[in-house]
Amino acid sequence: MPVILEAVQLTKQYQEYTALRQLSLSIDTGEIFCLLGQNGAGKTTTINLFLGFLEASEGKALINGIEVRPNSNATRQHIAYIPEVVQLYGNLSGIENLDFFSRLAGFTYSKQELAAFLQKAGLQQEANSKRLAAYSKGMRQKVAIAIALAKNATVIFMDEPTSGLDPRATAEFTAICKELAAAGKTIFMATHDIFNAVNLGSRIGIMKQGSLVHTVHTSGISATELQQLYLETI
Amino acid sequence: MYLLAFSNFIRSRSVLIAITLFLVTGVISLYIGSRFLQKQQAAVEAVTQLQQAQIERNVKNVPDQFGLLMYYLRFAYINKPDPLAALAIGQQDINNSIQYLTVRGLEGQRYDTGLFNPYNQLTGNLDLSFVILFLFPLLIIAFNFNVLSQEAEEGTWPLVRIQAGSAMRFIVQKLSIRLIVVLGLLLILLALAVVIVPVPLNSKLLMFSVTSVLYIVFWFAVSFLIIALRYSSAISALLLLSCWVLLCLLGPAMVNSYLTARYPVQEAYSTFLKQRDGYHTKWDADKDKTMEPFFKHYPQFSRYVWNSPKFNYMWYYAMQQAGDDEAAGDSKAMQNKLRQRQQLAEKFACWIAPMQAQLALTDIAGTGLQQQQQFLDSTAAFHESTKLHFYPRIFTDGAVSAENWAQHVPRYFKATAAMVPLFAMMPLLVFTLILGATGVVIFRRKGAAYTFQG
């Protein structure tokens, strides 16, 4: 499978503090890559560098072969983002939020198409027209997934997406992610959830103090072994 | 997307409350302006009837002495307010807009004004121009201060950044929705003005509207610049309110203090004294000394007989003229200083947008100081022409019944705009462009700020 995400000696320095140290990484199309690490390990910094929110101090981040900076607008066309807490517009309904963010990305869909995206993301139909203020965290995430689907993004970045979700919502979310990967989408996820990472990911990276210390394939490791490795690493 | 963004904005309860509040305030301001105009029109109608009645009464009471009759008769010269004055009352409620004059000395009559509402001189009127100049910026600040910071603070900004091609275009679109709402509010109020006041649909209303739109756009440019600096909502609100205080309150107050100090108008008092002394001292002076300057002023009347043994009205009106002539220097100096104040105020106004817009709006409505000065100058010309009409009749003691009194109806002042308001608004336009361009540069430099370290 072709490489879709690549980090080359990627470094982010804040004066004396190094948030990310010479990260080199390649991720193939259709892969689910999970980054594990404590708070401050550099997971979100890595995502923000790929999203183009931060400028690398050294090295480069590439999406589909295009360097993110200074081509953020070009690379953004390929990506979607699901933050830890999905915040949308409270005065709009779920379907209106989806419509709004799709149009923002340059896509215009009919109501039926928008409803189909929401259904595919797992949102119950009766919630479509309710204002966002009445949505749970899981429901908001489903709208964010629908936004990613509507954008037809090839890479979806997720920052601790299962944090705060109940077990059922987590299971639903995992199933949707697997469907996305099966459909050829690449998922790059930062998480604290070791068991979900093993269950969901194809590869797992463990970060410590801004460095990627281990990269393991989930096919060759159990959750218990990964937990052991993680605890030894941090 | 525009419609959805508009829905998101307009569905906010606080936005609806703000719009309703401003709509109500605007309607109240129109009602106040309409009442002012009605009062002015009632005064014009009253003085028209009064002039006719007092001419009839005095002609009946003094049928055989033209000079004595003219001592009493008054002639109205009216600065009839344009209907647009209801939207920008300016100084028209504290300055006299009706001069009710005899042919006696002018200086003693010119500043006899019906100063019935000094309180308004301090606070100004709650007319539509007040709403536009001072309250609309507050609405604009309330709508705009958190256009970007709210996205960051409520967590929608990262998703917007990923989805939107251009962050700046997104913010400009948000601002343009708010601009449309504010302009819509202005349009509704102007439409209501056409119905309530009623203000005619003419070029003046168009100029008033264009000036108001420019002023509103200026405040949006100020907002955009502050937004581009990417401060938190609290800091952005503070900065914008500071701009409002500086531009709407402190700036004009400082300019006013400076102008008053630089051009003190002592002549207002000395003109009054010289006019009174010039006239009253002549009662005891040699008549020749009174008549000599009078004939110098009006050589065409030197052939009339003035030194008859009985009381002579030519001598009496020459004494009145002496008062005006002796006060003329001070009167002119005072007018010049007021003009200098106005001219310097206009120069300062180029740097202070609310002052500039206020001068333009009152100029369009014909209620500014400039028009009042024009009216006072024109009053002198009216007084002079009235004198020149009656002097020969007085000096020859003509027959009162021979005069066609029906022709002496009130005359109306017609103002000529001293500046082209749209041209006068050029500095505001330039500032708006500079602020907008600076905002664009800063916004681009800041890039995709509002991200967080992991």
JSON list of C-alpha atoms in Angstrom, two decimals, chain B residues 22 24-37 83-93 120 123-136 186 189-190 193 197 208 212 357-358 361-362 365 367-368:
[
{"chain": "B", "resi": 22, "resn": "PHE", "atom": "CA", "xyz": [-31.91, 48.61, 19.02]},
{"chain": "B", "resi": 24, "resn": "VAL", "atom": "CA", "xyz": [-37.07, 49.92, 19.79]},
{"chain": "B", "resi": 25, "resn": "THR", "atom": "CA", "xyz": [-34.38, 52.55, 20.53]},
{"chain": "B", "resi": 26, "resn": "GLY", "atom": "CA", "xyz": [-34.34, 53.48, 16.85]},
{"chain": "B", "resi": 27, "resn": "VAL", "atom": "CA", "xyz": [-38.13, 53.88, 16.76]},
{"chain": "B", "resi": 28, "resn": "ILE", "atom": "CA", "xyz": [-37.98, 56.02, 19.91]},
{"chain": "B", "resi": 29, "resn": "SER", "atom": "CA", "xyz": [-35.32, 58.19, 18.26]},
{"chain": "B", "resi": 30, "resn": "LEU", "atom": "CA", "xyz": [-37.56, 58.59, 15.20]},
{"chain": "B", "resi": 31, "resn": "TYR", "atom": "CA", "xyz": [-40.45, 59.57, 17.45]},
{"chain": "B", "resi": 32, "resn": "ILE", "atom": "CA", "xyz": [-38.23, 62.17, 19.19]},
{"chain": "B", "resi": 33, "resn": "GLY", "atom": "CA", "xyz": [-37.10, 63.52, 15.81]},
{"chain": "B", "resi": 34, "resn": "SER", "atom": "CA", "xyz": [-40.64, 63.58, 14.52]},
{"chain": "B", "resi": 35, "resn": "ARG", "atom": "CA", "xyz": [-41.82, 65.51, 17.61]},
{"chain": "B", "resi": 36, "resn": "PHE", "atom": "CA", "xyz": [-39.00, 68.00, 17.14]},
{"chain": "B", "resi": 37, "resn": "LEU", "atom": "CA", "xyz": [-39.96, 68.53, 13.52]},
{"chain": "B", "resi": 83, "resn": "PRO", "atom": "CA", "xyz": [-37.53, 66.77, 7.23]},
{"chain": "B", "resi": 84, "resn": "LEU", "atom": "CA", "xyz": [-34.15, 65.09, 7.49]},
{"chain": "B", "resi": 85, "resn": "ALA", "atom": "CA", "xyz": [-33.48, 67.30, 10.53]},
{"chain": "B", "resi": 86, "resn": "ALA", "atom": "CA", "xyz": [-35.68, 64.86, 12.43]},
{"chain": "B", "resi": 87, "resn": "LEU", "atom": "CA", "xyz": [-32.94, 62.26, 11.96]},
{"chain": "B", "resi": 88, "resn": "ALA", "atom": "CA", "xyz": [-30.06, 64.57, 12.91]},
{"chain": "B", "resi": 89, "resn": "ILE", "atom": "CA", "xyz": [-31.34, 67.43, 15.05]},
{"chain": "B", "resi": 90, "resn": "GLY", "atom": "CA", "xyz": [-27.82, 68.74, 15.61]},
{"chain": "B", "resi": 91, "resn": "GLN", "atom": "CA", "xyz": [-27.93, 72.23, 17.13]},
{"chain": "B", "resi": 92, "resn": "GLN", "atom": "CA", "xyz": [-31.21, 73.20, 15.60]},
{"chain": "B", "resi": 93, "resn": "ASP", "atom": "CA", "xyz": [-33.12, 72.79, 18.86]},
{"chain": "B", "resi": 120, "resn": "ASN", "atom": "CA", "xyz": [-30.08, 69.04, 25.54]},
{"chain": "B", "resi": 123, "resn": "THR", "atom": "CA", "xyz": [-26.56, 65.45, 26.48]},
{"chain": "B", "resi": 124, "resn": "GLY", "atom": "CA", "xyz": [-27.54, 65.82, 22.85]},
{"chain": "B", "resi": 125, "resn": "ASN", "atom": "CA", "xyz": [-30.77, 64.46, 21.46]},
{"chain": "B", "resi": 126, "resn": "LEU", "atom": "CA", "xyz": [-31.63, 60.81, 21.19]},
{"chain": "B", "resi": 127, "resn": "ASP", "atom": "CA", "xyz": [-32.22, 61.19, 17.47]},
{"chain": "B", "resi": 128, "resn": "LEU", "atom": "CA", "xyz": [-31.40, 58.62, 14.80]},
{"chain": "B", "resi": 129, "resn": "SER", "atom": "CA", "xyz": [-27.95, 60.12, 14.19]},
{"chain": "B", "resi": 130, "resn": "PHE", "atom": "CA", "xyz": [-27.17, 59.59, 17.90]},
{"chain": "B", "resi": 131, "resn": "VAL", "atom": "CA", "xyz": [-28.28, 55.97, 17.58]},
{"chain": "B", "resi": 132, "resn": "ILE", "atom": "CA", "xyz": [-26.12, 55.51, 14.47]},
{"chain": "B", "resi": 133, "resn": "LEU", "atom": "CA", "xyz": [-23.07, 57.42, 15.70]},
{"chain": "B", "resi": 134, "resn": "PHE", "atom": "CA", "xyz": [-22.86, 56.31, 19.31]},
{"chain": "B", "resi": 135, "resn": "LEU", "atom": "CA", "xyz": [-25.06, 53.25, 19.85]},
{"chain": "B", "resi": 136, "resn": "PHE", "atom": "CA", "xyz": [-24.56, 51.30, 16.62]},
{"chain": "B", "resi": 186, "resn": "LEU", "atom": "CA", "xyz": [-30.35, 50.65, 9.60]},
{"chain": "B", "resi": 189, "resn": "LEU", "atom": "CA", "xyz": [-35.04, 52.40, 10.68]},
{"chain": "B", "resi": 190, "resn": "LEU", "atom": "CA", "xyz": [-34.59, 54.55, 7.58]},
{"chain": "B", "resi": 193, "resn": "ALA", "atom": "CA", "xyz": [-38.28, 57.28, 9.08]},
{"chain": "B", "resi": 197, "resn": "VAL", "atom": "CA", "xyz": [-41.45, 61.44, 10.11]},
{"chain": "B", "resi": 208, "resn": "PHE", "atom": "CA", "xyz": [-27.49, 60.34, 4.82]},
{"chain": "B", "resi": 212, "resn": "SER", "atom": "CA", "xyz": [-24.27, 55.98, 7.82]},
{"chain": "B", "resi": 357, "resn": "ALA", "atom": "CA", "xyz": [-19.73, 61.34, 10.48]},
{"chain": "B", "resi": 358, "resn": "GLN", "atom": "CA", "xyz": [-21.58, 63.66, 12.85]},
{"chain": "B", "resi": 361, "resn": "LEU", "atom": "CA", "xyz": [-24.91, 63.97, 8.95]},
{"chain": "B", "resi": 362, "resn": "THR", "atom": "CA", "xyz": [-25.77, 67.37, 10.43]},
{"chain": "B", "resi": 365, "resn": "ALA", "atom": "CA", "xyz": [-29.68, 67.49, 7.46]},
{"chain": "B", "resi": 367, "resn": "THR", "atom": "CA", "xyz": [-28.64, 71.34, 11.31]},
{"chain": "B", "resi": 368, "resn": "GLY", "atom": "CA", "xyz": [-24.94, 71.96, 11.85]}
]
